[in-house]
Amino acid sequence: YVSNEGNDSGQGSFDDPLENIDHAEDMATNGDSILVFEGNYGEYSPNKSLFIGSVHYNNIDSTIIENTQLNRFSIGSNIDNVELFGFSIIGSSGGIYISNDNDNILIKYCHVKNNLYGNGNGITIDGESTVTIENCIVLNNPKSGISVIDAGTDLEIHNTIIKENGSELYSGGTGVYMRTGSLTIYNSNISNNFSGANGSAVWFVGL
């Protein structure tokens, strides 16, 4: 367990939480869960196969998500089986970034919005990865809501709202931008995404 009011000399239990997610990962092994109380936890980049989620993952709601914040979430290459559950990534330098060659990455019940800096995307996937985005809101990012910038990714989007991404400053702003790969979208709302030129709901390059 992790809390802004915790201490990294603690046991990491519900009643004696740690303060930093990085320290919790140091104590964890592949397949473990890191459960986080509401608060702001800065930037985090996992190096193990972990579930990183709100302590309220069994009873999540929008207020809990909005109050459980990361400034940026990034996954390096060759890190599989990572789930991020119940966080907001707001106003950051890059939102969520997933490098290449990662399998079974799940982003669930997350709000990714107003990420005004860095590449301007809400969620960026380098390529050659298997990624599922489920029950998320991707909103008001100045370039693309979700951008897959290299080929070979298998991307599924379920029950997700992707809207009002893009600005007149960018050419090619879209709800979902993807190079050749596999894209499957289920029961999602992709609307009001725009740009200075070549804006679209879904822009699939290479067809």
mmCIF file of C-alpha atoms in Angstrom:
data_model
loop_
_atom_site.group_PDB
_atom_site.id
_atom_site.type_symbol
_atom_site.label_atom_id
_atom_site.label_comp_id
_atom_site.label_asym_id
_atom_site.label_seq_id
_atom_site.Cartn_x
_atom_site.Cartn_y
_atom_site.Cartn_z
ATOM 1 C CA TYR A 1 0.000 0.000 0.000
ATOM 2 C CA VAL A 2 1.099 3.569 -0.806
ATOM 3 C CA SER A 3 -0.154 6.899 0.534
ATOM 4 C CA ASN A 4 1.025 10.518 0.377
ATOM 5 C CA GLU A 5 0.855 10.352 4.169
ATOM 6 C CA GLY A 6 2.864 7.133 4.349
ATOM 7 C CA ASN A 7 6.523 6.536 5.148
ATOM 8 C CA ASP A 8 9.015 4.510 3.115
ATOM 9 C CA SER A 9 10.334 2.981 6.324
ATOM 10 C CA GLY A 10 6.886 1.460 6.888
ATOM 11 C CA GLN A 11 5.723 -2.078 6.201
ATOM 12 C CA GLY A 12 3.620 -1.228 3.162
ATOM 13 C CA SER A 13 0.455 -2.503 4.813
ATOM 14 C CA PHE A 14 -2.987 -0.875 4.770
ATOM 15 C CA ASP A 15 -2.353 0.632 8.218
ATOM 16 C CA ASP A 16 1.346 1.368 7.632
ATOM 17 C CA PRO A 17 1.640 2.396 3.956
ATOM 18 C CA LEU A 18 4.729 3.472 2.072
ATOM 19 C CA GLU A 19 5.056 6.977 0.634
ATOM 20 C CA ASN A 20 6.382 6.349 -2.885
ATOM 21 C CA ILE A 21 5.270 3.917 -5.592
ATOM 22 C CA ASP A 22 8.902 3.408 -6.636
ATOM 23 C CA HIS A 23 9.757 2.151 -3.159
ATOM 24 C CA ALA A 24 6.758 -0.182 -3.199
ATOM 25 C CA GLU A 25 8.037 -1.612 -6.486
ATOM 26 C CA ASP A 26 11.455 -2.205 -4.905
ATOM 27 C CA MET A 27 9.708 -4.413 -2.336
ATOM 28 C CA ALA A 28 7.462 -6.138 -4.879
ATOM 29 C CA THR A 29 8.033 -9.105 -7.171
ATOM 30 C CA ASN A 30 6.509 -9.815 -10.582
ATOM 31 C CA GLY A 31 2.773 -10.428 -10.297
ATOM 32 C CA ASP A 32 2.313 -8.354 -7.125
ATOM 33 C CA SER A 33 -0.197 -5.530 -6.639
ATOM 34 C CA ILE A 34 0.585 -1.990 -5.504
ATOM 35 C CA LEU A 35 -2.540 -0.334 -4.109
ATOM 36 C CA VAL A 36 -2.578 3.432 -3.832
ATOM 37 C CA PHE A 37 -4.647 5.825 -1.732
ATOM 38 C CA GLU A 38 -5.897 9.079 -3.215
ATOM 39 C CA GLY A 39 -3.148 11.656 -3.750
ATOM 40 C CA ASN A 40 -0.581 12.837 -6.291
ATOM 41 C CA TYR A 41 2.359 10.526 -6.963
ATOM 42 C CA GLY A 42 4.407 12.385 -9.571
ATOM 43 C CA GLU A 43 5.948 10.377 -12.394
ATOM 44 C CA TYR A 44 6.133 6.595 -12.321
ATOM 45 C CA SER A 45 7.731 4.062 -14.654
ATOM 46 C CA PRO A 46 7.335 0.375 -13.712
ATOM 47 C CA ASN A 47 10.149 -2.090 -14.300
ATOM 48 C CA LYS A 48 8.233 -5.186 -13.195
ATOM 49 C CA SER A 49 5.003 -6.992 -14.101
ATOM 50 C CA LEU A 50 2.587 -5.369 -11.647
ATOM 51 C CA PHE A 51 -0.982 -4.284 -10.970
ATOM 52 C CA ILE A 52 -0.838 -0.608 -9.949
ATOM 53 C CA GLY A 53 -4.259 0.507 -8.857
ATOM 54 C CA SER A 54 -6.466 2.484 -6.551
ATOM 55 C CA VAL A 55 -7.202 0.916 -3.169
ATOM 56 C CA HIS A 56 -10.827 1.323 -4.268
ATOM 57 C CA TYR A 57 -10.434 -0.811 -7.400
ATOM 58 C CA ASN A 58 -13.445 -2.929 -6.415
ATOM 59 C CA ASN A 59 -15.669 0.147 -6.079
ATOM 60 C CA ILE A 60 -14.130 2.767 -8.343
ATOM 61 C CA ASP A 61 -15.844 6.019 -9.362
ATOM 62 C CA SER A 62 -14.906 9.222 -11.187
ATOM 63 C CA THR A 63 -14.210 11.194 -8.009
ATOM 64 C CA ILE A 64 -11.708 8.608 -6.788
ATOM 65 C CA ILE A 65 -10.051 8.529 -10.209
ATOM 66 C CA GLU A 66 -9.759 12.329 -10.354
ATOM 67 C CA ASN A 67 -8.197 12.376 -6.882
ATOM 68 C CA THR A 68 -5.644 9.624 -7.588
ATOM 69 C CA GLN A 69 -3.103 11.321 -9.828
ATOM 70 C CA LEU A 70 0.118 10.696 -11.682
ATOM 71 C CA ASN A 71 1.953 13.445 -13.551
ATOM 72 C CA ARG A 72 3.210 10.907 -16.090
ATOM 73 C CA PHE A 73 3.164 7.122 -16.539
ATOM 74 C CA SER A 74 5.711 5.465 -18.815
ATOM 75 C CA ILE A 75 6.657 1.857 -19.564
ATOM 76 C CA GLY A 76 10.057 1.036 -21.044
ATOM 77 C CA SER A 77 10.790 -1.742 -23.530
ATOM 78 C CA ASN A 78 10.243 -5.452 -22.824
ATOM 79 C CA ILE A 79 8.113 -5.056 -19.701
ATOM 80 C CA ASP A 80 5.034 -7.279 -19.928
ATOM 81 C CA ASN A 81 1.850 -7.781 -17.890
ATOM 82 C CA VAL A 82 1.387 -4.306 -16.425
ATOM 83 C CA GLU A 83 -2.024 -2.960 -15.411
ATOM 84 C CA LEU A 84 -2.713 0.660 -14.456
ATOM 85 C CA PHE A 85 -6.128 1.015 -12.822
ATOM 86 C CA GLY A 86 -7.972 4.051 -11.505
ATOM 87 C CA PHE A 87 -5.581 6.989 -12.039
ATOM 88 C CA SER A 88 -5.799 10.433 -13.600
ATOM 89 C CA ILE A 89 -2.879 11.653 -15.676
ATOM 90 C CA ILE A 90 -3.583 15.361 -16.056
ATOM 91 C CA GLY A 91 -1.592 18.335 -17.323
ATOM 92 C CA SER A 92 1.631 16.381 -17.702
ATOM 93 C CA SER A 93 4.603 16.241 -20.053
ATOM 94 C CA GLY A 94 3.495 13.299 -22.115
ATOM 95 C CA GLY A 95 0.531 11.618 -20.437
ATOM 96 C CA ILE A 96 0.988 7.839 -20.783
ATOM 97 C CA TYR A 97 3.940 6.557 -22.807
ATOM 98 C CA ILE A 98 4.396 2.871 -23.706
ATOM 99 C CA SER A 99 7.660 1.939 -25.404
ATOM 100 C CA ASN A 100 8.051 -0.963 -27.830
ATOM 101 C CA ASP A 101 7.968 -4.746 -27.342
ATOM 102 C CA ASN A 102 5.576 -4.890 -24.393
ATOM 103 C CA ASP A 103 2.868 -7.569 -24.120
ATOM 104 C CA ASN A 104 -0.371 -7.503 -22.159
ATOM 105 C CA ILE A 105 -0.476 -3.849 -21.088
ATOM 106 C CA LEU A 106 -3.867 -2.823 -19.656
ATOM 107 C CA ILE A 107 -4.920 0.779 -18.969
ATOM 108 C CA LYS A 108 -8.285 0.647 -17.185
ATOM 109 C CA TYR A 109 -10.533 3.224 -15.543
ATOM 110 C CA CYS A 110 -8.054 6.035 -16.154
ATOM 111 C CA HIS A 111 -8.587 9.682 -17.107
ATOM 112 C CA VAL A 112 -5.930 11.062 -19.446
ATOM 113 C CA LYS A 113 -6.515 14.707 -20.188
ATOM 114 C CA ASN A 114 -5.094 18.195 -20.636
ATOM 115 C CA ASN A 115 -1.553 16.907 -21.227
ATOM 116 C CA LEU A 116 -0.259 20.104 -22.755
ATOM 117 C CA TYR A 117 3.465 19.440 -22.875
ATOM 118 C CA GLY A 118 5.851 16.958 -24.470
ATOM 119 C CA ASN A 119 4.456 15.382 -27.654
ATOM 120 C CA GLY A 120 0.903 16.613 -27.027
ATOM 121 C CA ASN A 121 -0.684 13.148 -27.050
ATOM 122 C CA GLY A 122 -2.773 11.671 -24.286
ATOM 123 C CA ILE A 123 -1.463 8.113 -24.755
ATOM 124 C CA THR A 124 1.565 7.319 -26.935
ATOM 125 C CA ILE A 125 2.531 3.767 -27.938
ATOM 126 C CA ASP A 126 5.849 3.265 -29.700
ATOM 127 C CA GLY A 127 4.993 -0.013 -31.430
ATOM 128 C CA GLU A 128 5.289 -3.805 -31.380
ATOM 129 C CA SER A 129 3.183 -3.999 -28.210
ATOM 130 C CA THR A 130 -0.134 -5.523 -27.122
ATOM 131 C CA VAL A 131 -2.219 -2.878 -25.370
ATOM 132 C CA THR A 132 -5.821 -2.704 -24.116
ATOM 133 C CA ILE A 133 -7.479 0.558 -23.079
ATOM 134 C CA GLU A 134 -10.726 -0.001 -21.209
ATOM 135 C CA ASN A 135 -13.296 2.249 -19.511
ATOM 136 C CA CYS A 136 -11.071 5.317 -19.864
ATOM 137 C CA ILE A 137 -11.607 8.977 -20.698
ATOM 138 C CA VAL A 138 -9.038 10.547 -23.056
ATOM 139 C CA LEU A 139 -9.908 14.214 -23.269
ATOM 140 C CA ASN A 140 -8.576 17.580 -24.430
ATOM 141 C CA ASN A 141 -5.003 16.620 -25.257
ATOM 142 C CA PRO A 142 -3.570 19.066 -27.811
ATOM 143 C CA LYS A 143 -2.511 16.551 -30.471
ATOM 144 C CA SER A 144 -3.964 13.013 -30.578
ATOM 145 C CA GLY A 145 -5.908 11.249 -27.899
ATOM 146 C CA ILE A 146 -4.133 7.961 -28.602
ATOM 147 C CA SER A 147 -1.150 7.784 -30.963
ATOM 148 C CA VAL A 148 0.653 4.624 -32.121
ATOM 149 C CA ILE A 149 3.787 5.981 -33.744
ATOM 150 C CA ASP A 150 5.393 2.780 -35.041
ATOM 151 C CA ALA A 151 4.060 -0.336 -36.742
ATOM 152 C CA GLY A 152 3.150 -3.695 -35.294
ATOM 153 C CA THR A 153 1.007 -2.845 -32.263
ATOM 154 C CA ASP A 154 -2.130 -4.798 -31.369
ATOM 155 C CA LEU A 155 -4.464 -2.210 -29.793
ATOM 156 C CA GLU A 156 -7.936 -2.805 -28.366
ATOM 157 C CA ILE A 157 -10.152 0.013 -27.081
ATOM 158 C CA HIS A 158 -13.224 -0.848 -24.990
ATOM 159 C CA ASN A 159 -15.937 1.399 -23.523
ATOM 160 C CA THR A 160 -13.751 4.497 -23.762
ATOM 161 C CA ILE A 161 -14.504 8.169 -24.420
ATOM 162 C CA ILE A 162 -11.977 9.880 -26.726
ATOM 163 C CA LYS A 163 -13.012 13.425 -27.481
ATOM 164 C CA GLU A 164 -11.979 17.050 -27.909
ATOM 165 C CA ASN A 165 -8.347 16.170 -28.603
ATOM 166 C CA GLY A 166 -6.286 18.288 -30.997
ATOM 167 C CA SER A 167 -5.773 21.981 -31.689
ATOM 168 C CA GLU A 168 -5.196 24.303 -34.610
ATOM 169 C CA LEU A 169 -1.482 24.308 -33.755
ATOM 170 C CA TYR A 170 -1.070 20.674 -34.845
ATOM 171 C CA SER A 171 -1.498 18.972 -38.187
ATOM 172 C CA GLY A 172 -2.808 15.439 -37.922
ATOM 173 C CA GLY A 173 -4.511 15.626 -34.563
ATOM 174 C CA THR A 174 -6.943 12.740 -34.181
ATOM 175 C CA GLY A 175 -8.898 10.714 -31.701
ATOM 176 C CA VAL A 176 -6.801 7.644 -32.587
ATOM 177 C CA TYR A 177 -3.737 7.750 -34.842
ATOM 178 C CA MET A 178 -2.208 4.407 -35.765
ATOM 179 C CA ARG A 179 0.313 2.970 -38.183
ATOM 180 C CA THR A 180 -0.069 -0.524 -39.586
ATOM 181 C CA GLY A 181 -1.061 -3.045 -36.971
ATOM 182 C CA SER A 182 -4.288 -4.295 -35.456
ATOM 183 C CA LEU A 183 -6.922 -1.911 -34.101
ATOM 184 C CA THR A 184 -10.219 -3.064 -32.578
ATOM 185 C CA ILE A 185 -12.709 -0.642 -31.037
ATOM 186 C CA TYR A 186 -15.714 -1.731 -28.978
ATOM 187 C CA ASN A 187 -18.567 0.442 -27.694
ATOM 188 C CA SER A 188 -16.558 3.681 -27.547
ATOM 189 C CA ASN A 189 -17.302 7.352 -28.189
ATOM 190 C CA ILE A 190 -14.761 9.085 -30.454
ATOM 191 C CA SER A 191 -15.986 12.604 -31.176
ATOM 192 C CA ASN A 192 -15.080 16.269 -31.680
ATOM 193 C CA ASN A 193 -11.381 15.660 -32.278
ATOM 194 C CA PHE A 194 -9.822 18.261 -34.576
ATOM 195 C CA SER A 195 -6.616 19.854 -35.868
ATOM 196 C CA GLY A 196 -5.179 22.454 -38.178
ATOM 197 C CA ALA A 197 -5.132 19.850 -40.986
ATOM 198 C CA ASN A 198 -5.825 16.150 -41.470
ATOM 199 C CA GLY A 199 -7.860 15.778 -38.288
ATOM 200 C CA SER A 200 -10.106 12.765 -37.905
ATOM 201 C CA ALA A 201 -11.748 10.398 -35.450
ATOM 202 C CA VAL A 202 -9.445 7.533 -36.495
ATOM 203 C CA TRP A 203 -6.455 7.943 -38.809
ATOM 204 C CA PHE A 204 -5.011 4.582 -39.793
ATOM 205 C CA VAL A 205 -1.813 5.020 -41.824
ATOM 206 C CA GLY A 206 -0.813 2.355 -44.316
ATOM 207 C CA LEU A 207 -4.176 0.937 -45.383
#
